[in-house]
PDB file of N, CA and C in Angstrom:
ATOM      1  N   UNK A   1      -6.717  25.866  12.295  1.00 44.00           N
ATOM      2  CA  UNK A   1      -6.217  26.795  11.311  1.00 44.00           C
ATOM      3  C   UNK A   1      -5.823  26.033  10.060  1.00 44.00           C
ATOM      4  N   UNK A   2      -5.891  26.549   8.870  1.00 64.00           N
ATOM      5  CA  UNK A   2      -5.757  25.759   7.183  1.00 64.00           C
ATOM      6  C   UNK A   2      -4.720  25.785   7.478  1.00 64.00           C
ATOM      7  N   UNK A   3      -3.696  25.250   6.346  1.00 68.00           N
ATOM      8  CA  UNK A   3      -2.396  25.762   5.861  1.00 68.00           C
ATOM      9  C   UNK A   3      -2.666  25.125   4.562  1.00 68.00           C
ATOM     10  N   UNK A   4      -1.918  26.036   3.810  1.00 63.00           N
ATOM     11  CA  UNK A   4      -1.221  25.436   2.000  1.00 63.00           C
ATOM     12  C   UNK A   4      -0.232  25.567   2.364  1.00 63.00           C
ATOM     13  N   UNK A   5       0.489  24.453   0.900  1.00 60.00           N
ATOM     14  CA  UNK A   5       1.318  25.082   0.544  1.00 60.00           C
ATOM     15  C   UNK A   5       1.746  23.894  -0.936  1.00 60.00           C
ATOM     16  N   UNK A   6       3.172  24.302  -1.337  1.00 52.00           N
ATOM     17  CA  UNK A   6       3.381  23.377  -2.679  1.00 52.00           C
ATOM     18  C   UNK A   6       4.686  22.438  -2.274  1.00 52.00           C
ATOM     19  N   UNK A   7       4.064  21.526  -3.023  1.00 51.00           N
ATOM     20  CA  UNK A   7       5.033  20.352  -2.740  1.00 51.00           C
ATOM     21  C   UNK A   7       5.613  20.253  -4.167  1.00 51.00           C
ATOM     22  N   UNK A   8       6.615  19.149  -4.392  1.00 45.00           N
ATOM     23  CA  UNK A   8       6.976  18.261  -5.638  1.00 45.00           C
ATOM     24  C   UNK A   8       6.755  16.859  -5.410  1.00 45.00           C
ATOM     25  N   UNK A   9       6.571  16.315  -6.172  1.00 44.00           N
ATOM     26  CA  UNK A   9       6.281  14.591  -5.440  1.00 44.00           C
ATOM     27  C   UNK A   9       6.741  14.477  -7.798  1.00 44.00           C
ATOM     28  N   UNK A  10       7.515  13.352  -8.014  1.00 51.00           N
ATOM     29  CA  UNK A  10       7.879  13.567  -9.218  1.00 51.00           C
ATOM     30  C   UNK A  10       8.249  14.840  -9.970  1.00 51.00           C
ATOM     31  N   UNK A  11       8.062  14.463 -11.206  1.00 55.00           N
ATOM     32  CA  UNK A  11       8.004  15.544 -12.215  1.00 55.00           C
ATOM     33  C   UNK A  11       6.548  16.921 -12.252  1.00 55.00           C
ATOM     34  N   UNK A  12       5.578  16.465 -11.741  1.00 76.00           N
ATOM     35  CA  UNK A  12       4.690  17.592 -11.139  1.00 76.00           C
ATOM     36  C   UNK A  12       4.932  18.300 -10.643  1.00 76.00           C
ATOM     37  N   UNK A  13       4.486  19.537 -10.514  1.00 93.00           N
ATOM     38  CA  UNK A  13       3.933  20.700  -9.798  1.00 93.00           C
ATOM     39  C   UNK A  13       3.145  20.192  -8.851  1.00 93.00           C
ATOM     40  N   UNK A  14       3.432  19.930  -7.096  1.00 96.00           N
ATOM     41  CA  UNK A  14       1.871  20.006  -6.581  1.00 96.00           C
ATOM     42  C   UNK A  14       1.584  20.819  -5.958  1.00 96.00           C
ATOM     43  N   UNK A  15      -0.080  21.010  -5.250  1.00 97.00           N
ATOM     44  CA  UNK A  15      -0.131  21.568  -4.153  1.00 97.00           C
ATOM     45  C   UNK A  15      -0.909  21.386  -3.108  1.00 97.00           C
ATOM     46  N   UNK A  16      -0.543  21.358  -1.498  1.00 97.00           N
ATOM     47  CA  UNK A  16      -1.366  20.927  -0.548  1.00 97.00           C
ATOM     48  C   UNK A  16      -1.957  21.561  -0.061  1.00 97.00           C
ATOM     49  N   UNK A  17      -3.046  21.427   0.589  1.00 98.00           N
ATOM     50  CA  UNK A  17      -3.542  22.003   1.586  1.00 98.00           C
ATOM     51  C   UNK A  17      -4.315  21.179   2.767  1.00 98.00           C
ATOM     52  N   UNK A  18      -4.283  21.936   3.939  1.00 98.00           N
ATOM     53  CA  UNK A  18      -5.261  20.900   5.175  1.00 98.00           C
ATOM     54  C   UNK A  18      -5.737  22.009   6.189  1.00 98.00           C
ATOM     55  N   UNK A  19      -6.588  21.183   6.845  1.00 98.00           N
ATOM     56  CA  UNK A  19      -7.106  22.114   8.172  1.00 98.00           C
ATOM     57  C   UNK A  19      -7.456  20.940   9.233  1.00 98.00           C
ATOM     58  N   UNK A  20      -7.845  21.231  10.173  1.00 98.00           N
ATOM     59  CA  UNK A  20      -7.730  20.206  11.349  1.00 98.00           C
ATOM     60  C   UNK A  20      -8.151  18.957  11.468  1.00 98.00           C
ATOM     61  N   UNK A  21      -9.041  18.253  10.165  1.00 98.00           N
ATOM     62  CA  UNK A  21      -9.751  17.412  10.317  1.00 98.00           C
ATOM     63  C   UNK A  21      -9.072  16.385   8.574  1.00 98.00           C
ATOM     64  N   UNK A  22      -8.677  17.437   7.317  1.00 98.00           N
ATOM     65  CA  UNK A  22      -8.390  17.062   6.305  1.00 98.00           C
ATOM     66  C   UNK A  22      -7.075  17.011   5.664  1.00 98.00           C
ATOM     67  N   UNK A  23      -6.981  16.699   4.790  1.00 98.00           N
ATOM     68  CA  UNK A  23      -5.412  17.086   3.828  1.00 98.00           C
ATOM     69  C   UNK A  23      -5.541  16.528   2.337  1.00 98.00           C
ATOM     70  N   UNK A  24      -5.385  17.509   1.993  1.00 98.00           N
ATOM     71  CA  UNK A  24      -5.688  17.604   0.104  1.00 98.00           C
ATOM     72  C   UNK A  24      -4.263  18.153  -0.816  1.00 98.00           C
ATOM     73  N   UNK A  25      -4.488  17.346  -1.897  1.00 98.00           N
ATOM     74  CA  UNK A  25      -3.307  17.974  -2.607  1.00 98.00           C
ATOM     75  C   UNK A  25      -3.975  17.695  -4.395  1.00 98.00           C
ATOM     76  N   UNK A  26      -3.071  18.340  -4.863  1.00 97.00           N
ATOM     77  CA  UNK A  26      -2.957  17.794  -6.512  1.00 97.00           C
ATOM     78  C   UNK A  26      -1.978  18.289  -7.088  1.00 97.00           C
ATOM     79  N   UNK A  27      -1.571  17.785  -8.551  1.00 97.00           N
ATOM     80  CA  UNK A  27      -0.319  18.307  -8.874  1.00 97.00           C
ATOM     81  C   UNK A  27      -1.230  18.685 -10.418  1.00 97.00           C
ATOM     82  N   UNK A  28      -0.054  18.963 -11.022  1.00 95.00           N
ATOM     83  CA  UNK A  28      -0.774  20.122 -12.314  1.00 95.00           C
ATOM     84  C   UNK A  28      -0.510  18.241 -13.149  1.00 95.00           C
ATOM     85  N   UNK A  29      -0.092  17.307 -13.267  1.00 95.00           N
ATOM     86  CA  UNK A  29      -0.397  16.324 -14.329  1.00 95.00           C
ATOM     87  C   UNK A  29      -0.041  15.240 -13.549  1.00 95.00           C
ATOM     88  N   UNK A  30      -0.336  13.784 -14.277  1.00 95.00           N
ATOM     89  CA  UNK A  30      -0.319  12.448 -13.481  1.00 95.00           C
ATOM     90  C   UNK A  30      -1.290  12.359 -12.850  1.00 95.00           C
ATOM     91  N   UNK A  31      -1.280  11.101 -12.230  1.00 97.00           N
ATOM     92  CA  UNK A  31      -2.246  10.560 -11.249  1.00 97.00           C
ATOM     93  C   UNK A  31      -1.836  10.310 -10.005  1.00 97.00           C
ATOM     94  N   UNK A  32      -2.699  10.665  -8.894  1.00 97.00           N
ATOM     95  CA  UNK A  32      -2.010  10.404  -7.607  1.00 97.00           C
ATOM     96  C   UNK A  32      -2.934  10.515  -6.640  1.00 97.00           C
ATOM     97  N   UNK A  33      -2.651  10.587  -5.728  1.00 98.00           N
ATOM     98  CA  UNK A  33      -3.984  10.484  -4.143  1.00 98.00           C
ATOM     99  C   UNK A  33      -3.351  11.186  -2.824  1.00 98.00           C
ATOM    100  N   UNK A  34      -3.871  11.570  -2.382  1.00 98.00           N
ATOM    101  CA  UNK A  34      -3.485  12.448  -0.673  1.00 98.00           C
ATOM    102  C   UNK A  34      -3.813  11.318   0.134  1.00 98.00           C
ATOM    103  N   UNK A  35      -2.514  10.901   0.962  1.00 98.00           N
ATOM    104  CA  UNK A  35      -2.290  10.503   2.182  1.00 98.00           C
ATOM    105  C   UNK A  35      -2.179  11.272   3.016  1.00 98.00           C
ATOM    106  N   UNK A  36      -2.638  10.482   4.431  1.00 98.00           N
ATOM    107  CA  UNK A  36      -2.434  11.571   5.376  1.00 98.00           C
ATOM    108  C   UNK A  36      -2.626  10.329   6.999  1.00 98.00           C
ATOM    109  N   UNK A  37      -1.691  10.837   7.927  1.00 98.00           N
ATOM    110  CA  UNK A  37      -2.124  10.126   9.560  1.00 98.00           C
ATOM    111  C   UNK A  37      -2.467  11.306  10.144  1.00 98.00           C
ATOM    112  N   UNK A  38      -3.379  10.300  11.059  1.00 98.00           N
ATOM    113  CA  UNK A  38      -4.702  11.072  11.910  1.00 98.00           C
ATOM    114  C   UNK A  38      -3.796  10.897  13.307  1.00 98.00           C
ATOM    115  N   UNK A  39      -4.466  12.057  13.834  1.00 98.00           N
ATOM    116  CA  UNK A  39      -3.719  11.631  15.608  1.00 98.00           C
ATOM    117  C   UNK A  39      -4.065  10.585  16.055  1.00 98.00           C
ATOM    118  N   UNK A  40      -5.243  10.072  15.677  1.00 98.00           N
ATOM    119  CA  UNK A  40      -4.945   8.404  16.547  1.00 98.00           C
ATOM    120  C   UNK A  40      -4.261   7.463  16.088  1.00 98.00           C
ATOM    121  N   UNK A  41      -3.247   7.580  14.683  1.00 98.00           N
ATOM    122  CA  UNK A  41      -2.310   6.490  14.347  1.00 98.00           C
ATOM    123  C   UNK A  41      -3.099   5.979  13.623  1.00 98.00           C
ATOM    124  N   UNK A  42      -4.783   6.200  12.811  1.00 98.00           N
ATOM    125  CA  UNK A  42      -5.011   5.692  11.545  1.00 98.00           C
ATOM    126  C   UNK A  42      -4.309   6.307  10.127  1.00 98.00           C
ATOM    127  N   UNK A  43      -4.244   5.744   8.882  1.00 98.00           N
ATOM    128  CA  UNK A  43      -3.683   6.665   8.022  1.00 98.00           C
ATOM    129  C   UNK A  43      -4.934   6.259   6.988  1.00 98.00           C
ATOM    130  N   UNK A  44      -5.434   7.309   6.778  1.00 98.00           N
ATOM    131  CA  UNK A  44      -6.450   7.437   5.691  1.00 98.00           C
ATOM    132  C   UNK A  44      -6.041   8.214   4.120  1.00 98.00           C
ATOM    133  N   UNK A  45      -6.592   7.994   2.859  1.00 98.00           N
ATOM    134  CA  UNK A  45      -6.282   8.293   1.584  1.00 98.00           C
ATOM    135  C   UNK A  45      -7.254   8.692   0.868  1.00 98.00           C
ATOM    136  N   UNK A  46      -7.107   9.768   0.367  1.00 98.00           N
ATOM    137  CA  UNK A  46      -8.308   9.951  -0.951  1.00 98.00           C
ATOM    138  C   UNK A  46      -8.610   9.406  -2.158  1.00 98.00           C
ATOM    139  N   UNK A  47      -9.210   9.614  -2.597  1.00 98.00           N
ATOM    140  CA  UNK A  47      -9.468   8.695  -4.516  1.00 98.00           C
ATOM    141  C   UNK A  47      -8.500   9.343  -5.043  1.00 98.00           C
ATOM    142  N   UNK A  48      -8.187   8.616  -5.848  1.00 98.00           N
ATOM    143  CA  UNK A  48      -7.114   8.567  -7.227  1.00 98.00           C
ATOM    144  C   UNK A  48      -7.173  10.166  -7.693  1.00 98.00           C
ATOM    145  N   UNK A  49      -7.104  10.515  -8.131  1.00 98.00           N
ATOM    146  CA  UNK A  49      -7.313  12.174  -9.111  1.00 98.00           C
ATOM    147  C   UNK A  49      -5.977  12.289  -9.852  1.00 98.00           C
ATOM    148  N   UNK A  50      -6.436  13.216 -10.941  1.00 97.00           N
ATOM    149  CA  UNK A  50      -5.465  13.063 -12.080  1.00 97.00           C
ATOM    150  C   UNK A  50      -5.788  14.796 -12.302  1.00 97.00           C
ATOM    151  N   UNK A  51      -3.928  15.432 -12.726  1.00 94.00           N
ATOM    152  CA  UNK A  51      -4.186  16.409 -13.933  1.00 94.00           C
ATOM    153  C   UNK A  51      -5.098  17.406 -13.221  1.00 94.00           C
ATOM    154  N   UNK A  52      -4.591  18.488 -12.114  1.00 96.00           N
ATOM    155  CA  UNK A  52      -4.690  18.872 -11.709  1.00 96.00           C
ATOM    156  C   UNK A  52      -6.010  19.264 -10.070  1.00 96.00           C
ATOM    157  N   UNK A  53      -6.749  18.265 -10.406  1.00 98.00           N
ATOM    158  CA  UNK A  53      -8.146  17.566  -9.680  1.00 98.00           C
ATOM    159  C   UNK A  53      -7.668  17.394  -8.250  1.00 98.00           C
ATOM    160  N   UNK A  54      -8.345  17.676  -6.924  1.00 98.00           N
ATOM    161  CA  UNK A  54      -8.235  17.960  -6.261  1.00 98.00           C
ATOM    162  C   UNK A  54      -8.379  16.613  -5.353  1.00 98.00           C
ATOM    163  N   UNK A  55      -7.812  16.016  -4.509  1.00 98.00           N
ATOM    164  CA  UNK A  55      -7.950  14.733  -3.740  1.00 98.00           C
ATOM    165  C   UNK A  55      -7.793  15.252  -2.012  1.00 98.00           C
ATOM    166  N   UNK A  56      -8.536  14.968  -1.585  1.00 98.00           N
ATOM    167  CA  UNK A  56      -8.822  14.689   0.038  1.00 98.00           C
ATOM    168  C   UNK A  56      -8.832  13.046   0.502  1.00 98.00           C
ATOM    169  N   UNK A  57      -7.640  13.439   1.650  1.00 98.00           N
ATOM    170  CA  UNK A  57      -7.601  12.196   2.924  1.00 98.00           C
ATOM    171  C   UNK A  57      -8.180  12.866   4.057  1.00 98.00           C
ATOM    172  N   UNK A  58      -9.401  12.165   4.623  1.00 98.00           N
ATOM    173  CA  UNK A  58     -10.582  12.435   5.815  1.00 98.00           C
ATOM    174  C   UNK A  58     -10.079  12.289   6.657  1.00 98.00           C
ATOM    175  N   UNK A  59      -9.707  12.417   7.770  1.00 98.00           N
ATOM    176  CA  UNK A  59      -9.351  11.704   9.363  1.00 98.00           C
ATOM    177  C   UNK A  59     -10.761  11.734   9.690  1.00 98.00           C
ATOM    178  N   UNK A  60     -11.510  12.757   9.634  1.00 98.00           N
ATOM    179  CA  UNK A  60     -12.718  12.670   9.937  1.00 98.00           C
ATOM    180  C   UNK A  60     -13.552  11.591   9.816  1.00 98.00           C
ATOM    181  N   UNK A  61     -13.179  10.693   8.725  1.00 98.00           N
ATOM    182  CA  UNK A  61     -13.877   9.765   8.597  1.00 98.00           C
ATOM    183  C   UNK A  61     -13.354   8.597   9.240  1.00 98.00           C
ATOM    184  N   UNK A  62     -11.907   8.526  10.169  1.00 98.00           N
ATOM    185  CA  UNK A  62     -12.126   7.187  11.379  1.00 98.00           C
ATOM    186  C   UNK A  62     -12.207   7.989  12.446  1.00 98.00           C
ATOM    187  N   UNK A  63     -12.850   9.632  12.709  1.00 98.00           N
ATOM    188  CA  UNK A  63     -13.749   9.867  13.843  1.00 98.00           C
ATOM    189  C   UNK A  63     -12.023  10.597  14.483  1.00 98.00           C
ATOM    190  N   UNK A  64     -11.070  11.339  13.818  1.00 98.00           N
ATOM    191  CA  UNK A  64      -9.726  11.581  14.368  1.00 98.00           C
ATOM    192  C   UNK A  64      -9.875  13.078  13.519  1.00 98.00           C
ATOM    193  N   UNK A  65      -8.608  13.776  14.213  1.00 98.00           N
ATOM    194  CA  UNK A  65      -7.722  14.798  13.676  1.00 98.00           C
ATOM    195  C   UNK A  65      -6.758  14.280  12.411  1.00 98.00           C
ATOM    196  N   UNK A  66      -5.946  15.445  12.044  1.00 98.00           N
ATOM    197  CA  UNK A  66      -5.512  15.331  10.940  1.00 98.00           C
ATOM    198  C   UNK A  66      -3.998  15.573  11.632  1.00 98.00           C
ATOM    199  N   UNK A  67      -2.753  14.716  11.681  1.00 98.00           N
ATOM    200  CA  UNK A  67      -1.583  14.727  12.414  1.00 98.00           C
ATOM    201  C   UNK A  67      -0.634  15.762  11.485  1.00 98.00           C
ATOM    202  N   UNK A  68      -0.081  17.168  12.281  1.00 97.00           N
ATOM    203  CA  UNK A  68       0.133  18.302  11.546  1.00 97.00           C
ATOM    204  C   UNK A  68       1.470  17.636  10.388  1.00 97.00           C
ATOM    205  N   UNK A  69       2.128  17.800   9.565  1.00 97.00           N
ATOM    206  CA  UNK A  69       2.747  17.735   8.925  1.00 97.00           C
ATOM    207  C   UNK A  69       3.136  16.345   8.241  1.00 97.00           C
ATOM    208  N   UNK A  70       2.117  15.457   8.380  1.00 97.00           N
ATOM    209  CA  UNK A  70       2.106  14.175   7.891  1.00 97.00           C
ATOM    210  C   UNK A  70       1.760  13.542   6.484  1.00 97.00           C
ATOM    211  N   UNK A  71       0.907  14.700   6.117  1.00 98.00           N
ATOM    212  CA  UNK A  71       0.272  14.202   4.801  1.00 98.00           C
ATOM    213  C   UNK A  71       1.292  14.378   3.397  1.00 98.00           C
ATOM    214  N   UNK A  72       0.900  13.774   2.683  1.00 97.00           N
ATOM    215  CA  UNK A  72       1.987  13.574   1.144  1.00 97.00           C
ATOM    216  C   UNK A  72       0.736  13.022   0.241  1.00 97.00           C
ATOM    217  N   UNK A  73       1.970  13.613  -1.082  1.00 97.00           N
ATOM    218  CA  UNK A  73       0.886  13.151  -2.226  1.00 97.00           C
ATOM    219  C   UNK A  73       1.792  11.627  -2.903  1.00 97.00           C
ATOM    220  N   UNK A  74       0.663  10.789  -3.231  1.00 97.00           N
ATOM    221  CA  UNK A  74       1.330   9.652  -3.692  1.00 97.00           C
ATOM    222  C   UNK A  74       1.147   9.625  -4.952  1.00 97.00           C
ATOM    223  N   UNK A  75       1.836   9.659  -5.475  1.00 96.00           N
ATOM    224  CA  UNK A  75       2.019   9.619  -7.577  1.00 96.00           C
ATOM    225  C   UNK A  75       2.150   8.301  -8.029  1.00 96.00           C
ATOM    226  N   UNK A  76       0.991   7.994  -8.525  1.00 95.00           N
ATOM    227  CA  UNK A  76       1.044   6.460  -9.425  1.00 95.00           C
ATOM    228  C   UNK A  76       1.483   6.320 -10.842  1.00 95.00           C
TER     229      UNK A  76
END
């Protein structure tokens, strides 16, 4: 099942979303990236994105789930 929802991480607006395998966020300005741990205890990250642009962390891609309430946005 998805879930959204909105975070703050700084002075941004953000907002997340995930479903069983992903976790995405962005905020309305700055630069930043979606973290996220996978149920097997890897923690995977998306590319950089800026200014409202949308960033995904894969679990899928070390072959895992997406660990429910783990993911955050990191603001550079």
């Amino acid at each position: 099942m998805a879930g959204a929802g909105t975070a703050t991480a700084g002075p941004a607006a953000c907002q997340t979303w995930n479903d069983a395998r992903t976790f995405g966020g962005k905020c309305s300005s700055g630069t930043y990236y979606a973290q996220a741990t996978c149920t097997n205890g890897a923690t995977v990250r998306g590319a950089t994105a800026s200014n409202g642009s949308w960033s995904y962390a894969y679990c899928a891609s070390v072959g895992s789930n997406y660990k429910a309430n783990s993911g955050r946005i990191v603001q550079l």
